[in-house]
Structures are given as C-alpha cells and as structure tokens.
C-alpha cells in the first residue's frame, strides 16, 4: 500500500469541518499531519487545539497565515501568529505578504522586506521558521506583491535558512517557465520550508480565490512538482490545500477521503 507518511491535510480543504472533528477524522484515517489556520484554531481555543492535535498523535505541518503587512496592526498580529505557531508545535508560519495597501508596487515590496527584518528576531526566539509564499500574479494588488518564486528566494536569502524559507504552492507557481531551476536553487540553499498542492481549473469561477481543485482535476503537472521538490532535497510534509466552494459543501470525512485518493493518484503516483 502506498504511504501517507508525507501527506498533510490542510484545514482549508474542508473549511467547514470543525477542528476537533477534523483532527479525529485524520487520526482515524491514518493521516499523521495537518496544516492549520489561525481563525478556526483561535475559535476552538489555542491551548485546547494544541492539546487536541497532540493527544491525537498528529503533528502540525504549518500554520497559516501570517503576513498581510498592509494591515494597520500587522506587527502585533504577526508576533501573535508566531507565538501561536510555537504553541501548536508548527515549525513553519506561512506568510501571505499582502497586496498594495495604498502603496506603489515597489514601495509595497520594500515594505515586505522591512517587515521581515522586524519579525525575524521574534520568530527565531520562538523557534518558528517564516515561510514566504509567492502568489500567482493575479493576486498582486490585494493579496501578495511577491509574485514569483525568484522574488521570494531573494527575500529569504538575506537571512539564515533556518529562519526564513519559501512555500512552493503548485497553484501559484505552475505558470512560471523558470520554476524548475528555481526549485533546484531553493533546495540547494535549504530554503524549501513547505510544499502545497492544488490544481488549476478553467474557467476560473467568479471570485478566483475559490477556483482551486483537488489534484488531478485540472491542468498542473503535480507529480512533476513532487519529483522536483524531492530531488531538491525537500522530504517534509506535502499539504493538499484547496479552496473550493463546491467542495466545502460536502461532509468533512468525504472531503478527506477524496483528498487522500487524489494525493495517492495524482501527487505521489509513483510511490
């Protein structure tokens, strides 16, 4: 039987599944790792969530999200996010850096660099690695002014790799003709802090944020990405993270079962 050893179920894939039920469902299905989101964790109670995950024998692959450096309270919020990740035992805090926020594009990108300078000491002290997630260019205005893996690596390169890395999300980087050499570069520098997968479907729905699909349902060569990040030296969790309104209407256990099937067939088919 093919292994689920690297599989991590990202909480966003079953957005309406209560945290306690999600944790119990993953444990029952033989899933050893989950990617968590701050809002449902805090709704459940941070300490309670950490205990629930720990008691179920699961690990937390990442916490999402920090970033959004355009917000007025970005500094305090990101410090809290780092502390939350530490409490959960999450080694990685995913940074969605935010859009323009009223700044010119160059100024917004410079602000991201300033924010990292400010946050790295706090993250280092907490034992949490910050992971910059490049976003597809269509999100540049409102969600992520870091649009390429190359730009994310340039930001990370100013710090020790243990402090700052990058997240490679197939949904966001699949269009980039330089992605294969960049993945190799990221691996050589020990910068791959996380690997997330979702598929790209067309036509995109209105409100493109919810336009992702389970692996195998769209156009991305996801097995090629798995092979590339593994060849680059990344052997950590593989999170399936899918934002899809139709998927979210289904019961959590059904979503998990289909996600596992998609993972085995379309993420690691050659294991």
Coordinates of C-alpha atoms in Angstrom, one line a residue:
X1 CA 0.0 0.0 0.0
X2 CA 1.3 3.4 -0.9
X3 CA 2.3 5.6 2.0
X4 CA 0.6 8.6 3.6
X5 CA 3.8 9.4 5.5
X6 CA 4.3 12.8 3.9
X7 CA 0.6 13.7 3.4
X8 CA -0.7 16.6 5.4
X9 CA -4.4 17.6 5.2
X10 CA -4.7 21.4 5.2
X11 CA -7.6 22.6 7.2
X12 CA -8.8 24.9 4.4
X13 CA -9.6 22.0 2.2
X14 CA -12.5 21.2 4.5
X15 CA -13.2 24.7 5.5
X16 CA -16.5 24.0 7.4
X17 CA -15.3 20.9 9.3
X18 CA -14.9 21.6 13.0
X19 CA -11.3 21.4 14.2
X20 CA -12.0 18.6 16.8
X21 CA -13.8 16.5 14.2
X22 CA -11.1 17.2 11.6
X23 CA -8.3 16.1 14.0
X24 CA -10.2 12.9 14.9
X25 CA -11.0 12.2 11.3
X26 CA -7.4 12.5 10.2
X27 CA -6.2 10.3 13.1
X28 CA -8.8 7.6 12.2
X29 CA -7.7 7.7 8.5
X30 CA -4.1 7.2 9.3
X31 CA -3.1 10.8 8.5
X32 CA -0.3 12.0 10.7
X33 CA -0.1 15.7 9.9
X34 CA -2.4 18.7 9.5
X35 CA -1.9 22.2 8.2
X36 CA -3.9 24.6 10.4
X37 CA -5.4 28.1 10.0
X38 CA -5.4 30.7 12.7
X39 CA -9.0 31.7 12.8
X40 CA -10.5 28.2 13.4
X41 CA -7.7 27.4 15.8
X42 CA -8.5 30.5 17.9
X43 CA -12.2 29.8 17.7
X44 CA -11.5 26.4 19.2
X45 CA -9.1 27.8 21.7
X46 CA -5.3 27.9 21.1
X47 CA -4.3 25.7 24.0
X48 CA -7.2 23.3 23.5
X49 CA -6.4 23.0 19.8
X50 CA -2.7 22.3 20.6
X51 CA -3.7 19.6 23.1
X52 CA -6.3 18.1 20.8
X53 CA -3.8 17.7 18.0
X54 CA -1.1 16.4 20.3
X55 CA -3.4 13.9 22.0
X56 CA -4.5 12.5 18.6
X57 CA -0.9 11.8 17.8
X58 CA -0.8 14.3 14.9
X59 CA 1.8 16.9 14.1
X60 CA 1.2 20.4 12.6
X61 CA 3.0 20.9 9.3
X62 CA 2.3 24.6 9.2
X63 CA 0.2 27.4 10.5
X64 CA -1.4 29.8 8.0
X65 CA -1.2 32.6 7.9
X66 CA 1.0 35.5 8.9
X67 CA 1.8 38.4 6.6
X68 CA -0.8 40.8 5.3
X69 CA 1.7 43.6 6.1
X70 CA -0.7 46.1 4.7
X71 CA -2.8 45.9 7.8
X72 CA -2.5 48.7 10.4
X73 CA -1.8 46.1 13.2
X74 CA 0.5 43.9 11.1
X75 CA 3.3 43.9 13.6
X76 CA 1.4 42.9 16.6
X77 CA -0.7 40.4 14.6
X78 CA 2.3 38.7 13.2
X79 CA 4.0 38.5 16.6
X80 CA 0.9 36.8 17.8
X81 CA 0.9 34.4 14.8
X82 CA 4.5 33.4 15.6
X83 CA 3.6 32.7 19.2
X84 CA 0.5 30.7 18.1
X85 CA 2.7 28.6 15.8
X86 CA 5.1 27.9 18.6
X87 CA 2.2 26.8 20.9
X88 CA 0.9 24.5 18.3
X89 CA 4.3 23.0 17.6
X90 CA 4.1 24.2 14.0
X91 CA 7.6 24.6 12.6
X92 CA 6.5 26.9 9.9
X93 CA 4.4 30.1 9.7
X94 CA 3.2 30.7 6.2
X95 CA 3.4 34.4 5.1
X96 CA 0.9 35.7 2.6
X97 CA 2.5 39.1 2.4
X98 CA -0.4 41.3 1.4
X99 CA -1.1 43.5 -1.6
X100 CA -0.5 47.1 -2.4
X101 CA -2.3 48.6 0.6
X102 CA -2.3 52.0 -0.9
X103 CA 1.4 51.9 -1.8
X104 CA 3.1 51.9 -5.1
X105 CA 4.2 48.4 -6.1
X106 CA 7.9 49.0 -5.5
X107 CA 7.1 50.5 -2.1
X108 CA 4.8 47.6 -1.1
X109 CA 7.6 45.1 -1.9
X110 CA 10.1 47.1 0.0
X111 CA 7.7 47.1 3.0
X112 CA 7.6 43.3 2.9
X113 CA 11.4 43.3 3.3
X114 CA 11.2 45.7 6.2
X115 CA 8.5 43.6 7.9
X116 CA 10.7 40.5 7.6
X117 CA 13.6 42.4 9.2
X118 CA 11.4 43.3 12.1
X119 CA 9.9 39.8 12.6
X120 CA 12.9 37.5 12.2
X121 CA 14.3 38.0 15.7
X122 CA 10.9 37.2 17.3
X123 CA 10.5 34.1 15.1
X124 CA 14.0 32.9 15.8
X125 CA 13.5 33.2 19.5
X126 CA 10.2 31.3 19.2
X127 CA 11.7 28.5 17.1
X128 CA 9.4 29.2 14.2
X129 CA 10.5 29.4 10.6
X130 CA 8.9 32.2 8.5
X131 CA 8.0 31.0 5.0
X132 CA 7.3 33.5 2.2
X133 CA 4.6 32.2 -0.2
X134 CA 4.8 33.7 -3.7
X135 CA 1.3 34.2 -5.0
X136 CA 0.0 34.0 -8.6
X137 CA 0.3 37.4 -10.2
X138 CA -3.4 37.9 -10.4
X139 CA -3.3 38.4 -6.6
X140 CA -0.7 41.1 -6.7
X141 CA -3.0 44.0 -6.0
X142 CA -4.8 42.6 -3.0
X143 CA -3.1 39.5 -1.5
X144 CA 0.5 39.1 -2.4
X145 CA 3.0 41.5 -4.0
X146 CA 5.6 38.7 -4.0
X147 CA 4.6 37.1 -7.3
X148 CA 7.5 34.8 -8.2
X149 CA 9.5 32.1 -6.5
X150 CA 12.6 34.1 -7.6
X151 CA 11.4 37.1 -5.6
X152 CA 10.6 35.0 -2.6
X153 CA 14.0 33.5 -2.7
X154 CA 15.6 36.9 -2.9
X155 CA 13.8 38.0 0.2
X156 CA 14.7 34.8 2.1
X157 CA 18.4 35.0 1.1
X158 CA 19.1 37.8 3.5
X159 CA 18.6 35.5 6.5
X160 CA 19.8 32.1 7.6
X161 CA 17.8 29.4 6.0
X162 CA 16.6 28.1 9.4
X163 CA 14.9 31.5 9.9
X164 CA 13.3 32.2 6.5
X165 CA 12.3 29.9 3.7
X166 CA 9.7 29.7 1.0
X167 CA 6.5 27.8 0.3
X168 CA 6.1 26.2 -3.1
X169 CA 2.4 26.0 -3.9
X170 CA 1.7 24.4 -7.3
X171 CA -1.4 26.7 -7.7
X172 CA 0.7 29.8 -7.5
X173 CA 3.9 28.9 -9.4
X174 CA 2.9 26.5 -12.1
X175 CA 2.8 29.2 -14.8
X176 CA 6.5 30.2 -14.4
X177 CA 8.8 28.9 -17.1
X178 CA 11.8 29.3 -14.7
X179 CA 10.2 27.3 -11.9
X180 CA 12.2 24.1 -12.3
X181 CA 15.6 25.8 -12.0
X182 CA 14.2 27.9 -9.1
X183 CA 13.1 24.8 -7.2
X184 CA 16.5 23.3 -7.6
X185 CA 18.0 26.6 -6.4
X186 CA 15.7 26.7 -3.4
X187 CA 16.6 23.2 -2.4
X188 CA 20.4 23.8 -2.8
X189 CA 20.0 26.7 -0.4
X190 CA 17.8 24.8 2.0
X191 CA 15.0 27.3 1.5
X192 CA 12.0 25.0 0.9
X193 CA 10.0 25.3 4.1
X194 CA 6.8 23.9 2.7
X195 CA 5.2 22.3 -0.3
X196 CA 1.5 22.7 -1.0
X197 CA -0.6 21.3 -3.9
X198 CA -3.8 22.2 -5.6
X199 CA -4.9 22.1 -9.2
X200 CA -5.8 24.9 -11.6
X201 CA -9.1 24.6 -13.4
X202 CA -10.7 26.6 -16.2
X203 CA -12.8 28.5 -16.5
X204 CA -12.0 30.2 -13.2
X205 CA -15.1 31.0 -11.1
X206 CA -16.1 34.5 -10.2
X207 CA -14.1 35.3 -7.2
X208 CA -11.0 33.4 -8.3
X209 CA -9.8 32.7 -4.7
X210 CA -12.1 29.7 -4.7
X211 CA -11.0 28.4 -8.1
X212 CA -8.7 25.6 -6.9
X213 CA -9.4 21.9 -7.3
X214 CA -8.2 18.6 -5.9
X215 CA -5.0 17.3 -7.6
X216 CA -5.8 15.6 -10.9
X217 CA -8.9 17.7 -11.7
X218 CA -7.0 20.4 -13.6
X219 CA -4.0 21.3 -15.7
X220 CA -1.0 21.3 -13.4
X221 CA 1.7 18.5 -13.7
X222 CA 1.6 18.0 -10.0
X223 CA 3.7 14.7 -9.9
X224 CA 6.5 16.6 -11.7
X225 CA 6.5 19.2 -8.9
X226 CA 6.6 16.4 -6.3
X227 CA 9.6 14.9 -8.0
X228 CA 11.3 18.3 -8.4
X229 CA 11.0 19.3 -4.7
X230 CA 12.0 15.9 -3.6
X231 CA 15.0 15.9 -5.9
X232 CA 15.9 19.3 -4.5
X233 CA 16.2 17.7 -1.1
X234 CA 12.8 18.5 0.5
X235 CA 11.5 15.5 2.3
X236 CA 8.9 17.2 4.5
X237 CA 5.1 17.2 4.5
X238 CA 3.1 17.6 1.4
X239 CA 0.0 19.7 2.1
X240 CA -3.1 19.5 0.0
X241 CA -4.7 22.9 0.3
X242 CA -7.8 23.5 -1.8
X243 CA -10.1 26.5 -1.7
X244 CA -13.3 25.4 -3.5
X245 CA -16.9 26.4 -2.6
X246 CA -18.5 23.3 -4.0
X247 CA -16.0 21.0 -2.2
X248 CA -16.8 22.8 1.1
X249 CA -20.5 21.9 0.9
X250 CA -19.6 18.2 1.4
X251 CA -19.2 16.4 4.7
X252 CA -15.6 16.6 6.1
X253 CA -15.0 12.8 6.1
X254 CA -15.9 12.6 2.4
X255 CA -13.6 15.5 1.5
X256 CA -10.8 13.8 3.4
X257 CA -11.3 10.5 1.7
X258 CA -11.3 12.1 -1.8
X259 CA -8.3 14.2 -0.9
X260 CA -6.4 11.1 0.2
X261 CA -7.4 9.4 -3.1
X262 CA -6.3 12.4 -5.1
X263 CA -3.0 12.6 -3.2
X264 CA -2.1 8.9 -3.9
X265 CA -3.2 9.0 -7.5
X266 CA -2.0 12.5 -8.6
X267 CA 0.6 13.8 -6.2
X268 CA 2.7 10.7 -5.4
X269 CA 1.5 8.2 -8.1
X270 CA 4.9 6.5 -8.4
X271 CA 5.5 5.7 -4.7

